[in-house]
PDB file of C-alpha atoms in Angstrom:
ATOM      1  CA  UNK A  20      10.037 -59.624 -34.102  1.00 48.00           C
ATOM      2  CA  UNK A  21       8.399 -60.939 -31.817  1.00 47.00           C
ATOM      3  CA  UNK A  22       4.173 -62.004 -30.209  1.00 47.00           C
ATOM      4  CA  UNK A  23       2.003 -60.967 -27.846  1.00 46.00           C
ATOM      5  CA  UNK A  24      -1.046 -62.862 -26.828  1.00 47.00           C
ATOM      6  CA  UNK A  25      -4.171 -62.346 -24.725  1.00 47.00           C
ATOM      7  CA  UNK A  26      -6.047 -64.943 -23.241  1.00 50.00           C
ATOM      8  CA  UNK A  27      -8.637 -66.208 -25.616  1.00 51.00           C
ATOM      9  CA  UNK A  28      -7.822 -63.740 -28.185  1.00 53.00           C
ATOM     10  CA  UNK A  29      -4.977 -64.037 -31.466  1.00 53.00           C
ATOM     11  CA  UNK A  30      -1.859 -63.932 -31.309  1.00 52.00           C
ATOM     12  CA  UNK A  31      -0.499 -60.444 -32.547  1.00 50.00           C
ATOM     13  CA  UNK A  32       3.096 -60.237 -33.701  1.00 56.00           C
ATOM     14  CA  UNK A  33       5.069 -56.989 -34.091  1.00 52.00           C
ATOM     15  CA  UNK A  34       8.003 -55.826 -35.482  1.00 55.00           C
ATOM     16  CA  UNK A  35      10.470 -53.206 -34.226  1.00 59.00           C
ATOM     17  CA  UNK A  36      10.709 -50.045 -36.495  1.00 59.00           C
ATOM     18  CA  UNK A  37      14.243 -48.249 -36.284  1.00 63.00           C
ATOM     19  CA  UNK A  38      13.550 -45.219 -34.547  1.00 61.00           C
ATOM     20  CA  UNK A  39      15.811 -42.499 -36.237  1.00 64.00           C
ATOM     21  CA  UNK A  40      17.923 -40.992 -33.281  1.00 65.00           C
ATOM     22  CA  UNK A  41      18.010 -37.144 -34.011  1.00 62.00           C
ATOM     23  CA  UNK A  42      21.251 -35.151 -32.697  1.00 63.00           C
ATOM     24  CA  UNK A  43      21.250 -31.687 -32.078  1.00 59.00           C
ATOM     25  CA  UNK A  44      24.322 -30.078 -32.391  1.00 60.00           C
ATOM     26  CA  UNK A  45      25.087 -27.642 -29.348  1.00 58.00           C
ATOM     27  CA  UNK A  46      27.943 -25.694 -29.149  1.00 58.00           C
ATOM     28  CA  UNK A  47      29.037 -22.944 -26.343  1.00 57.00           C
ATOM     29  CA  UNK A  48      29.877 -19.809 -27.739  1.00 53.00           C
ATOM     30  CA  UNK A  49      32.363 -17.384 -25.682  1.00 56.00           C
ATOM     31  CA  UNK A  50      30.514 -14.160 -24.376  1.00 57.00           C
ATOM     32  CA  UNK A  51      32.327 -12.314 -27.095  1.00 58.00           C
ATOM     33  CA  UNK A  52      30.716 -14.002 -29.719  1.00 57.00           C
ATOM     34  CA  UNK A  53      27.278 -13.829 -27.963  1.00 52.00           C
ATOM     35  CA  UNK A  54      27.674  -9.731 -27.777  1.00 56.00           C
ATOM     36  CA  UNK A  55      28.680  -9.874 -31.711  1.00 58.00           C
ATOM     37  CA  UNK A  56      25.359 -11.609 -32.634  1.00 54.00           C
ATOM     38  CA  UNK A  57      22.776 -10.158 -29.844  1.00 53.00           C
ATOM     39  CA  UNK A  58      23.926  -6.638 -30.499  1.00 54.00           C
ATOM     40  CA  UNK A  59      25.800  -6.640 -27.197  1.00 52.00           C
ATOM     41  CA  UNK A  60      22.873  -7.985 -25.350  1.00 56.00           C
ATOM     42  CA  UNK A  61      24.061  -9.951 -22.257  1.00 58.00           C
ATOM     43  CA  UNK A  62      22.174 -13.303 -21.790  1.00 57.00           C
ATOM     44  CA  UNK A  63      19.440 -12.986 -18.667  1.00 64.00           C
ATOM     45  CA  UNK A  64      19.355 -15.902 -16.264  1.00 78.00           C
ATOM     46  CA  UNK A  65      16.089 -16.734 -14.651  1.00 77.00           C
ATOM     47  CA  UNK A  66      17.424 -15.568 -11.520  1.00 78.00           C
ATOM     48  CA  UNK A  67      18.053 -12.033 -12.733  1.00 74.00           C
ATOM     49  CA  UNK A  68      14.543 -11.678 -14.624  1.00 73.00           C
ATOM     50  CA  UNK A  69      12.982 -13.110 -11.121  1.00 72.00           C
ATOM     51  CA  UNK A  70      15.021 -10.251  -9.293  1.00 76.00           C
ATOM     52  CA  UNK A  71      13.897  -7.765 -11.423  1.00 76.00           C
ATOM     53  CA  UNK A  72      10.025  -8.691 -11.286  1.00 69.00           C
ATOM     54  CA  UNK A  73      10.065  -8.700  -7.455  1.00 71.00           C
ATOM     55  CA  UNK A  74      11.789  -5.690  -7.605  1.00 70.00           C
ATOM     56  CA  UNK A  75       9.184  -4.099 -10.297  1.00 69.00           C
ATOM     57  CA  UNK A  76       6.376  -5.059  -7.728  1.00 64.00           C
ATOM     58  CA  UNK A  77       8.037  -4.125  -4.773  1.00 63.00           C
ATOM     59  CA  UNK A  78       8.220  -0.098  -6.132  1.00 62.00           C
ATOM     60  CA  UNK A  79       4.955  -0.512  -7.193  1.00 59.00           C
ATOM     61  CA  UNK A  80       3.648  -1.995  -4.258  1.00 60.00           C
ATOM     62  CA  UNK A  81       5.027   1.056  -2.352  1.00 57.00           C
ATOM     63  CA  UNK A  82       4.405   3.639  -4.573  1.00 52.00           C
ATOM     64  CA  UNK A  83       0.663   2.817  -4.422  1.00 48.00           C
ATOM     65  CA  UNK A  84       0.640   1.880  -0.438  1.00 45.00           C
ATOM     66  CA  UNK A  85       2.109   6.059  -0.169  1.00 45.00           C
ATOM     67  CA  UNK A  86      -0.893   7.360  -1.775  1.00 47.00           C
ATOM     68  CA  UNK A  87      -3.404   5.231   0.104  1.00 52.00           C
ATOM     69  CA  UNK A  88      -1.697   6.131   4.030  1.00 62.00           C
ATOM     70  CA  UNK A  89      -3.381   7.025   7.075  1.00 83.00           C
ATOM     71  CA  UNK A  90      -4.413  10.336   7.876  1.00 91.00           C
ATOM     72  CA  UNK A  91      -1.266  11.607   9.530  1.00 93.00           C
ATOM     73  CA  UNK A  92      -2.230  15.276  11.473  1.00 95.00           C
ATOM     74  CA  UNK A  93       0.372  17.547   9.910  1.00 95.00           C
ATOM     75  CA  UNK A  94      -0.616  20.967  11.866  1.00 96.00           C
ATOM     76  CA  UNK A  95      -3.356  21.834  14.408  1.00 96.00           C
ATOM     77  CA  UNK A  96      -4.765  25.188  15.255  1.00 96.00           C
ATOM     78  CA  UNK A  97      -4.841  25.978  18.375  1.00 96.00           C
ATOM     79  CA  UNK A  98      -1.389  23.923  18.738  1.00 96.00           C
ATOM     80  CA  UNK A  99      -0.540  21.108  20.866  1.00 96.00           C
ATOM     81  CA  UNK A 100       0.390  21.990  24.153  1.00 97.00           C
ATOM     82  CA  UNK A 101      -0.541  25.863  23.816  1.00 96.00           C
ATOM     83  CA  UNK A 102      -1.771  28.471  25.345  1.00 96.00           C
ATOM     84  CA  UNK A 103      -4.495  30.279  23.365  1.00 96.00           C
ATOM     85  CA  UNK A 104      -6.717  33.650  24.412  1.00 94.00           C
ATOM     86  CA  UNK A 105     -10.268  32.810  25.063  1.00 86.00           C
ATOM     87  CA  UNK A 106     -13.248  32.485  25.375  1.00 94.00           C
ATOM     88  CA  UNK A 107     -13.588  31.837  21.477  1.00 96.00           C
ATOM     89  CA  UNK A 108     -10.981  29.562  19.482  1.00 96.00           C
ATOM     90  CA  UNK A 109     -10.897  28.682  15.346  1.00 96.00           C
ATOM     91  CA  UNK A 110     -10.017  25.192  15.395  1.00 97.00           C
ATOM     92  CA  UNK A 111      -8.332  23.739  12.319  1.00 96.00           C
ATOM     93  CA  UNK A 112      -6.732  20.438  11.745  1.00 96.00           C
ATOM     94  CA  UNK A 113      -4.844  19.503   8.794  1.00 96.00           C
ATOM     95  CA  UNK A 114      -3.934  16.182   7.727  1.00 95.00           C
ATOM     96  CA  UNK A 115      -1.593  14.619   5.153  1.00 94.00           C
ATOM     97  CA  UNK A 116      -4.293  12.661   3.038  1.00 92.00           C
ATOM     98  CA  UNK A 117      -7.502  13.765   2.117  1.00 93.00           C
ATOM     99  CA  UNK A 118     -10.557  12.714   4.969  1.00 94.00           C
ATOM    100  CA  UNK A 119     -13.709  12.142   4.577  1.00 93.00           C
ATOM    101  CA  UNK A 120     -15.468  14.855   6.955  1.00 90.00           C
ATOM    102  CA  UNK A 121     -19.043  13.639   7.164  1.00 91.00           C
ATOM    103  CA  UNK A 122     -17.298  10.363   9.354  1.00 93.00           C
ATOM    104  CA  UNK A 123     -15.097  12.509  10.765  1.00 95.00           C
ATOM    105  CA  UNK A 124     -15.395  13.447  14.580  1.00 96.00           C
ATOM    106  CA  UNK A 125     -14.333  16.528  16.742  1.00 97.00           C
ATOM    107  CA  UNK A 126     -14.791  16.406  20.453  1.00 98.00           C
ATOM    108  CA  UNK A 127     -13.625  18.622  23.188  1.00 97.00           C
ATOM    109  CA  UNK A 128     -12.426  17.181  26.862  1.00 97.00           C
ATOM    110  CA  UNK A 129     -13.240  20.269  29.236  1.00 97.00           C
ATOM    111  CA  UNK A 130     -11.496  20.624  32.232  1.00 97.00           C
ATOM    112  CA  UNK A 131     -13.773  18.483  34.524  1.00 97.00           C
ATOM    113  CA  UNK A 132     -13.367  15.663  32.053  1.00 96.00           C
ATOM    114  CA  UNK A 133     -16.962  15.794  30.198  1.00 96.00           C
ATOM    115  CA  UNK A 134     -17.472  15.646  26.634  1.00 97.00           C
ATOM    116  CA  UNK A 135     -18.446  18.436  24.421  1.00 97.00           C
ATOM    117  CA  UNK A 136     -19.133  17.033  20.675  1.00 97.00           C
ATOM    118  CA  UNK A 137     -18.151  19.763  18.539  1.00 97.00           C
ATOM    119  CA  UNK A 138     -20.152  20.896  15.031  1.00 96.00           C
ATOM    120  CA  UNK A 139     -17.874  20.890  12.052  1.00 96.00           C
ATOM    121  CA  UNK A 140     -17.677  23.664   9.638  1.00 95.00           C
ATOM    122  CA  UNK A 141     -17.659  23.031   6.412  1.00 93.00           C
ATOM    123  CA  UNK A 142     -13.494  22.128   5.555  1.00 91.00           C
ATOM    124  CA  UNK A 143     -11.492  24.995   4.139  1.00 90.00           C
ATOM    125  CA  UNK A 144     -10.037  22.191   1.986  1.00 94.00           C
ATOM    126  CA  UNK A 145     -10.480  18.324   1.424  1.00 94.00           C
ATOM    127  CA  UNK A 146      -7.630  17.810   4.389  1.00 95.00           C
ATOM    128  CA  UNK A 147      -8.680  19.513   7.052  1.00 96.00           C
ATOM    129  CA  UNK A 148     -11.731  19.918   9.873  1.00 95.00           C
ATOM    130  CA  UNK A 149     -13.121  23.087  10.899  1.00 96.00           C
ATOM    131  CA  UNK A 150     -14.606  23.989  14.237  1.00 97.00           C
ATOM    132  CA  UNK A 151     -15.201  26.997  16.442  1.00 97.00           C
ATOM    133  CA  UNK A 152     -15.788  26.175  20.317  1.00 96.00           C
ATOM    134  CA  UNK A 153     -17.491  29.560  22.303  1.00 95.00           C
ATOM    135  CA  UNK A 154     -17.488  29.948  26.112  1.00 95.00           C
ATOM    136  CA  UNK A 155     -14.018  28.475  26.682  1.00 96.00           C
ATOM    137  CA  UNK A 156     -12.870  29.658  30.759  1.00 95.00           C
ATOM    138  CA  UNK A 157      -8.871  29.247  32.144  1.00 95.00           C
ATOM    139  CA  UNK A 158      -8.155  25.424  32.255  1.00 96.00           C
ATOM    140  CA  UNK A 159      -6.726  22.773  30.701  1.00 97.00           C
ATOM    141  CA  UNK A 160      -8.910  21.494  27.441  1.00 98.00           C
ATOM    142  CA  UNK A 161      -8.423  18.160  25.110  1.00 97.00           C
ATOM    143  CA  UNK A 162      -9.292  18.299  21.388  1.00 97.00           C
ATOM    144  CA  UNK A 163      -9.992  14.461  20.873  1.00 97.00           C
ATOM    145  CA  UNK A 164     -10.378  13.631  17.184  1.00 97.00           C
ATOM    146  CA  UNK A 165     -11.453  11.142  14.991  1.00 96.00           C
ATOM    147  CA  UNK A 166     -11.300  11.351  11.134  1.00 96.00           C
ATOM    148  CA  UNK A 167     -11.844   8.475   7.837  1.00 94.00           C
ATOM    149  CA  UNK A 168      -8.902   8.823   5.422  1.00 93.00           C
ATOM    150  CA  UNK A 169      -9.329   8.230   1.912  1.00 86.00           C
ATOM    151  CA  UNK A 170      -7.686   4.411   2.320  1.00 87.00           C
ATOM    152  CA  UNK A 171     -10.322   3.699   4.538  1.00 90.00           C
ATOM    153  CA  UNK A 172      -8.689   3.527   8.242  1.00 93.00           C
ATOM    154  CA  UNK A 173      -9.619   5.355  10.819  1.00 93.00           C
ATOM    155  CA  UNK A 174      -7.120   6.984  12.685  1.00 94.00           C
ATOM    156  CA  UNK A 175      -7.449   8.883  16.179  1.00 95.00           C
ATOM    157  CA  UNK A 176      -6.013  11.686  18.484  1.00 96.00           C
ATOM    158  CA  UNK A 177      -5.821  14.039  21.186  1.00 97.00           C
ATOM    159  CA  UNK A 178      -4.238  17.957  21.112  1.00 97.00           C
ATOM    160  CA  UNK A 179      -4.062  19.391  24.662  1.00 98.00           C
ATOM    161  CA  UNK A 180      -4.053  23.051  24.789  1.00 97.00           C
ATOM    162  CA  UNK A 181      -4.599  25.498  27.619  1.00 97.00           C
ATOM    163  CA  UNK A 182      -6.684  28.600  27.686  1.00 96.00           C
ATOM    164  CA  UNK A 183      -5.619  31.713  29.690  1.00 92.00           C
TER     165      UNK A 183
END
């Protein structure tokens, strides 16, 4: 027992109640007997559920990054560094990912370095731009391109090519 005053105010007295001490009992069971009663489950330690979520969002991660790449040119027509008849040339460049065309640029680096934008056709499919270039003499040309890919970027190029 014992008092407690303020200043100015009563005295209060209290009394100290038994608190009833609780014990749990804990006992470590051998992994055997964990497999018997989990249905051979193994116990999983924070450090292996952590592992497995990073690893979860890591193949997820690049799963999704794959389907939103850049535009990677897969084939070009006329190819890079060929020689193609003239003085009219189909030109068709594919790409991995689909592009968006109407952002999409096409311009031709004649011989005497000046710039010739090129028109583009409307694409064969949603991966590819479509041009046709008339009057082409013997010399030394540069496709340069420019195209949106679906993710957004834009990515850039150059094909040379010759004409004979």
């Amino acid at each position: 027992m014992g008092t407690h005053t303020h200043a100015g105010e009563k005295t209060y007295r209290y009394v100290p109640v038994p608190v009833p001490v609780v014990r749990l009992k804990t006992t470590l069971k051998h992994n055997d007997e964990f497999k018997k009663e989990s249905g051979n489950r193994q116990p999983t330690s924070k450090l292996v559920m952590m592992k497995r979520v990073i690893t979860t969002l890591a193949v997820w991660l690049l799963s999704t990054t794959a389907s939103f790449a850049h535009a990677v040119l897969v084939e070009t027509k006329p190819a890079a560094n060929g020689l193609v008849p003239g003085p009219d040339i189909n030109v068709e460049l594919r790409f991995n990912s689909r592009i968006d065309s109407t952002r999409s640029r096409l311009t031709l680096v004649l011989p005497d370095q000046t710039l010739r934008p090129l028109s583009l056709q409307p694409p064969s499919t949603p991966a590819t731009l479509d041009a046709h270039i008339n009057g082409l003499g013997a010399g030394a040309y540069k496709l340069r391109w420019q195209v949106l890919a679906a993710d957004g970027h834009i990515t850039r190029g150059e094909i040379p090519f010759q004409v004979k």
